[in-house]
Coordinates of C-alpha atoms in Angstrom, one line a residue:
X1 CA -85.9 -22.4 -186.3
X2 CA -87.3 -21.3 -183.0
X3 CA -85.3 -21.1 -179.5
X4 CA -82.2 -21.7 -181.4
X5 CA -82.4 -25.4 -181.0
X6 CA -80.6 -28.1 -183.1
X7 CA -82.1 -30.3 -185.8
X8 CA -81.2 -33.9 -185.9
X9 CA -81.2 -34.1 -190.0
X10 CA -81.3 -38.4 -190.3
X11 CA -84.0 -38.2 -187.9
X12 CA -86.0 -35.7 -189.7
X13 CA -85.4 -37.5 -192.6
X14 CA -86.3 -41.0 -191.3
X15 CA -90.0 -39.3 -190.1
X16 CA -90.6 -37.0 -192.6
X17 CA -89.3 -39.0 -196.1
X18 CA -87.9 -36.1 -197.3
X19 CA -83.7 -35.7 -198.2
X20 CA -82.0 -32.8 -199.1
X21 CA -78.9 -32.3 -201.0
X22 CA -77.8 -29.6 -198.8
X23 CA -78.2 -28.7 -194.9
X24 CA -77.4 -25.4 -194.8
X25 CA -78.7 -22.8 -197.0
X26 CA -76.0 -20.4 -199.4
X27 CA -76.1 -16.5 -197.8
X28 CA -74.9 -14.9 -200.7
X29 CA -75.0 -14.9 -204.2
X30 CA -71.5 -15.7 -204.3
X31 CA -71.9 -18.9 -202.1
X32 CA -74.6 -19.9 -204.3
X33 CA -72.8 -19.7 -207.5
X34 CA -70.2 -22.5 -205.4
X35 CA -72.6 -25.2 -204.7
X36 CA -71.2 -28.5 -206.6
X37 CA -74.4 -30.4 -206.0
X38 CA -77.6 -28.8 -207.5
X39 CA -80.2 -27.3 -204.3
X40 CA -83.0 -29.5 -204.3
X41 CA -85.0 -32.3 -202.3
X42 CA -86.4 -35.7 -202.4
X43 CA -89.9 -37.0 -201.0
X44 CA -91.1 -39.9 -200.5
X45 CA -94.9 -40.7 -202.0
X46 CA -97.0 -42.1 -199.9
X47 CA -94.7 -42.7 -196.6
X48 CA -97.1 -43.0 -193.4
X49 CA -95.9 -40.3 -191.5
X50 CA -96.1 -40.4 -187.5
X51 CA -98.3 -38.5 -185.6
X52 CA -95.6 -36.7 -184.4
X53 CA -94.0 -35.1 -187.3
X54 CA -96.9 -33.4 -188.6
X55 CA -100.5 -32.1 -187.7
X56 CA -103.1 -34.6 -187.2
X57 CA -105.1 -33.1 -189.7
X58 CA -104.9 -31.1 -192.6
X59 CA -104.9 -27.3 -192.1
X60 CA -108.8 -25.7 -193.7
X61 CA -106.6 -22.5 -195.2
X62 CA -104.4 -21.0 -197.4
X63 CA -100.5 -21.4 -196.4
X64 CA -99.3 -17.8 -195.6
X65 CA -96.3 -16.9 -198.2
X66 CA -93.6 -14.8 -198.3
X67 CA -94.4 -11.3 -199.9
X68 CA -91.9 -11.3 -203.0
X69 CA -93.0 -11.6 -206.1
X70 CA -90.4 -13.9 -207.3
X71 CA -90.3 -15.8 -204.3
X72 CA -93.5 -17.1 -202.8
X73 CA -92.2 -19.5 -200.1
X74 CA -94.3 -21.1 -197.4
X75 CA -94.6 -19.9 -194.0
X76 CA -92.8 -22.8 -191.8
X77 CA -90.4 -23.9 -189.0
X78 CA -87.1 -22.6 -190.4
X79 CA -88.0 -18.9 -190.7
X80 CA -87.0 -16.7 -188.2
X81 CA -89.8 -15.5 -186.4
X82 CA -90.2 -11.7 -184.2
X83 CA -92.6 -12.2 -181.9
X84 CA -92.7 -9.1 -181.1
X85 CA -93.4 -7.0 -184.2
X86 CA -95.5 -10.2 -185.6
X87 CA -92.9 -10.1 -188.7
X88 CA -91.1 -13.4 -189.9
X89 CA -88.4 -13.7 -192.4
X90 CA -87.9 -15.8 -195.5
X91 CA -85.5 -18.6 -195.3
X92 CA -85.3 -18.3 -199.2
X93 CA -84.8 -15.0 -199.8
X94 CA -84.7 -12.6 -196.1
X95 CA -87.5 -10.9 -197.0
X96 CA -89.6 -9.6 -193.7
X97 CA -93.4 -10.5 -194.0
X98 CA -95.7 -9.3 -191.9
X99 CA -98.2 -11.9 -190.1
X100 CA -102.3 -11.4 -191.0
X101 CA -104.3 -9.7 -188.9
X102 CA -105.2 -13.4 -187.5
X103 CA -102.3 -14.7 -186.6
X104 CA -100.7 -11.5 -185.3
X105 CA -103.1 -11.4 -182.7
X106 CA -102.9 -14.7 -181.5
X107 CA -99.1 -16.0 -182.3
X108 CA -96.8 -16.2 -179.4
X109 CA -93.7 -18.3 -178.4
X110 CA -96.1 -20.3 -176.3
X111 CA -98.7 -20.2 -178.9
X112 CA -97.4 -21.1 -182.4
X113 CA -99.4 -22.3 -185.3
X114 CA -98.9 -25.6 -187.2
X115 CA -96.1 -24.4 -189.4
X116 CA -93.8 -23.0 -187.1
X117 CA -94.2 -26.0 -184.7
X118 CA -90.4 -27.7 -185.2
X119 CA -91.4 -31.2 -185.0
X120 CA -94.1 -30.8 -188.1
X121 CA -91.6 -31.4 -191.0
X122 CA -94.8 -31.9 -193.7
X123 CA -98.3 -30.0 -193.4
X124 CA -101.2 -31.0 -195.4
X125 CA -103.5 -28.1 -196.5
X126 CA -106.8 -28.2 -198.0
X127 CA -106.9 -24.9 -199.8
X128 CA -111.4 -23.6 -199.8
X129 CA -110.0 -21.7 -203.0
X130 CA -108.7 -23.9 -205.2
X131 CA -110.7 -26.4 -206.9
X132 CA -110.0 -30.1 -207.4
X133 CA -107.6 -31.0 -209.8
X134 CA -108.3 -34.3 -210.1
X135 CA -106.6 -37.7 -209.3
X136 CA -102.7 -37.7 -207.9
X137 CA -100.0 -38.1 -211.3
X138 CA -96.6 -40.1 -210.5
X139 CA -94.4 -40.4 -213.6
X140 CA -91.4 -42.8 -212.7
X141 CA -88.3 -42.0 -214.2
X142 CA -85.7 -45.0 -214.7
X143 CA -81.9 -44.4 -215.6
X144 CA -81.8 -47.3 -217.9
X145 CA -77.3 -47.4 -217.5
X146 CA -77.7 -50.3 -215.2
X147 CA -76.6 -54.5 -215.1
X148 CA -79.4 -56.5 -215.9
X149 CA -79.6 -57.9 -212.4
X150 CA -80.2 -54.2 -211.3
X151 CA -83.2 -53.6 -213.4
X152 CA -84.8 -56.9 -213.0
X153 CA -84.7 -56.0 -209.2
X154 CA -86.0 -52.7 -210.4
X155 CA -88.6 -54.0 -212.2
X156 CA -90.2 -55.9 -208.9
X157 CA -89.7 -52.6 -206.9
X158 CA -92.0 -51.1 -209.4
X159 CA -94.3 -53.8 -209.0
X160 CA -94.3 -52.8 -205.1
X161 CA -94.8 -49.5 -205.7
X162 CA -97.5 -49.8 -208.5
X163 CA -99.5 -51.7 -205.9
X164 CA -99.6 -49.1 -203.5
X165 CA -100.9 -46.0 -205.8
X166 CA -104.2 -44.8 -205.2
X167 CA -106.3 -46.5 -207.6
X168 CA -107.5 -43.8 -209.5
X169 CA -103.7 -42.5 -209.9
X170 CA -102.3 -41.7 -213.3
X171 CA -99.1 -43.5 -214.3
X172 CA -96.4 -42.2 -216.3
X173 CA -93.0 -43.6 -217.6
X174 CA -89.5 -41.9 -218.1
X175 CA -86.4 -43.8 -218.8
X176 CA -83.2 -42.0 -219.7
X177 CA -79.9 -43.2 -220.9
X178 CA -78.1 -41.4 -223.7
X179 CA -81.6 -40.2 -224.9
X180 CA -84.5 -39.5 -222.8
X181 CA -87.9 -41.5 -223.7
X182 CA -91.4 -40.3 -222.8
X183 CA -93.5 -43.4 -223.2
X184 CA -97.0 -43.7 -224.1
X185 CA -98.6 -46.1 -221.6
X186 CA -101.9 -46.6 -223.0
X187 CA -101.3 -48.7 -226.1
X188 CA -100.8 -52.1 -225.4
X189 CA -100.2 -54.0 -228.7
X190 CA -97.8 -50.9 -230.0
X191 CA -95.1 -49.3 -227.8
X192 CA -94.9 -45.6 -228.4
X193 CA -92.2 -43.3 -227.1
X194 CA -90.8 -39.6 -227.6
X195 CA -87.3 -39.6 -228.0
X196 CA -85.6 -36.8 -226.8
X197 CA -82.1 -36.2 -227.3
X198 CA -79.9 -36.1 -224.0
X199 CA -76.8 -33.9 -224.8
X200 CA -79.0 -31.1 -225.6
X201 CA -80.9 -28.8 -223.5
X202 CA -84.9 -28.1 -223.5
X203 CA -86.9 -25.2 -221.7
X204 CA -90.5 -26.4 -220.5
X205 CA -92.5 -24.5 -223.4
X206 CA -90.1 -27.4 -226.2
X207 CA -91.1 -29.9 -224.2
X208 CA -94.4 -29.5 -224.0
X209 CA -94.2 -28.6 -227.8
X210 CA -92.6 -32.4 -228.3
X211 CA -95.4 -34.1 -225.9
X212 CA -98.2 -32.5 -227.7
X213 CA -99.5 -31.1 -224.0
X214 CA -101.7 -28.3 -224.2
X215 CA -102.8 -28.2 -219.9
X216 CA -100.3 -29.4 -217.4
X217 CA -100.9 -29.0 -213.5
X218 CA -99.2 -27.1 -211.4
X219 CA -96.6 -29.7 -210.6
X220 CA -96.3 -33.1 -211.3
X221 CA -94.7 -35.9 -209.1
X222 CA -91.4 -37.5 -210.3
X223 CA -90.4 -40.7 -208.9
X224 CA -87.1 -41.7 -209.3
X225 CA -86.8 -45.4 -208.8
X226 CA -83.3 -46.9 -207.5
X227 CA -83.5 -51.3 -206.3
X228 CA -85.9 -50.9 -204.1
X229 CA -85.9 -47.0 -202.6
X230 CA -88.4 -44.7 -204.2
X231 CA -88.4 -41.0 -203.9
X232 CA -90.6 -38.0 -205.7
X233 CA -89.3 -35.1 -207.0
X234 CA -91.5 -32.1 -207.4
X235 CA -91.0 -30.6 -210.8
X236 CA -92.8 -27.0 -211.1
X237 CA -93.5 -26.4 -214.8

């Protein structure tokens, strides 16, 4: 964060749709290994997000990244930034990154890019050097351990939400209880579902073994669905 000001955390998360199950980051290994609650986030697909809370159009270029091979993070507002050697520092893992030639010469406290501005929780980039990869996936995932009130209420939410997918989106469904079930969504007279067993644990290369997937994206969009609050988990696999 820049100037050492403070961030109201319901407001960004009232703009930005995004929650996070922790507000202050472990710094050290041993902090880290006493989280209770797994480090993660939430998003919320499709929110409109006011003008305010991010830029007013998508960036033309790559997102600058930290250096680390095992790291990779995105340059934005909560890294710690030296304006005077042009070097910023990785929330994720401390590492000091030097700024490209580009923004070196132009970045100042006065003059910040789009990432760093505090107010611009979410950035939108259109990267020139990747191609497209196609329409936008949401697979909702439904803990099934509910009364039958719950899920009839869940059932309209989905409704809600179905309506206001693209139209060219693709539409998966997860519902876990005991087991997990992957269901097949383009057979209509037959219902078809992989069962998966949930007391056991599966690395990404078994699952994809059990789904019969030979390509997957880069990450795919999890919503999970709760009465009548949606929220998107990105899952890199």
């Amino acid at each position: 964060m820049q100037g050492g000001e403070h961030w109201d955390v319901s407001q960004t998360e009232d703009q930005s749709g995004t929650r996070l199950s922790f507000h202050c980051w472990p710094s050290s290994r041993l902090e880290a290994t006493r989280c209770v609650a797994p480090i993660g986030a939430l998003y919320t697909p499709l929110k409109k997000l006011p003008p305010t809370c991010s830029p007013p159009t998508a960036l033309q270029y790559d997102p600058i990244r930290c250096s680390t091979a095992t790291c990779h993070a995105v340059l934005n507002p909560y890294c710690q930034v030296d304006f005077r050697t042009k070097l910023w520092v990785c929330p994720f893992c401390l590492t000091r990154n030097h700024f490209p030639p580009h923004y070196a010469e132009n970045i100042s406290e006065q003059n910040l890019p789009a990432e760093l501005i505090p107010q611009y929780a979410t950035c939108e980039y259109e990267l020139p050097s990747v191609p497209p990869s196609g329409p936008p996936a949401f697979v909702f995932c439904i803990d099934t351990c509910a009364h039958v009130e719950e899920l009839a209420e869940l059932a309209d939410s989905i409704q809600q939400v179905l309506n206001l997918l693209p139209e060219d989106s693709l539409v998966g469904l997860i519902t876990f209880g005991t087991n997990v079930q992957v269901h097949e969504l383009g057979f209509e007279g037959l219902p078809k579902a992989y069962v998966i067993r949930g007391n056991k644990e599966y690395g990404p290369q078994k699952v994809r073994s059990f789904l019969c997937i030979l390509y997957v994206s880069l990450f795919v969009c999890i919503i999970y669905v709760s009465d009548i609050t949606c929220f998107v988990h990105i899952l890199f696999i």
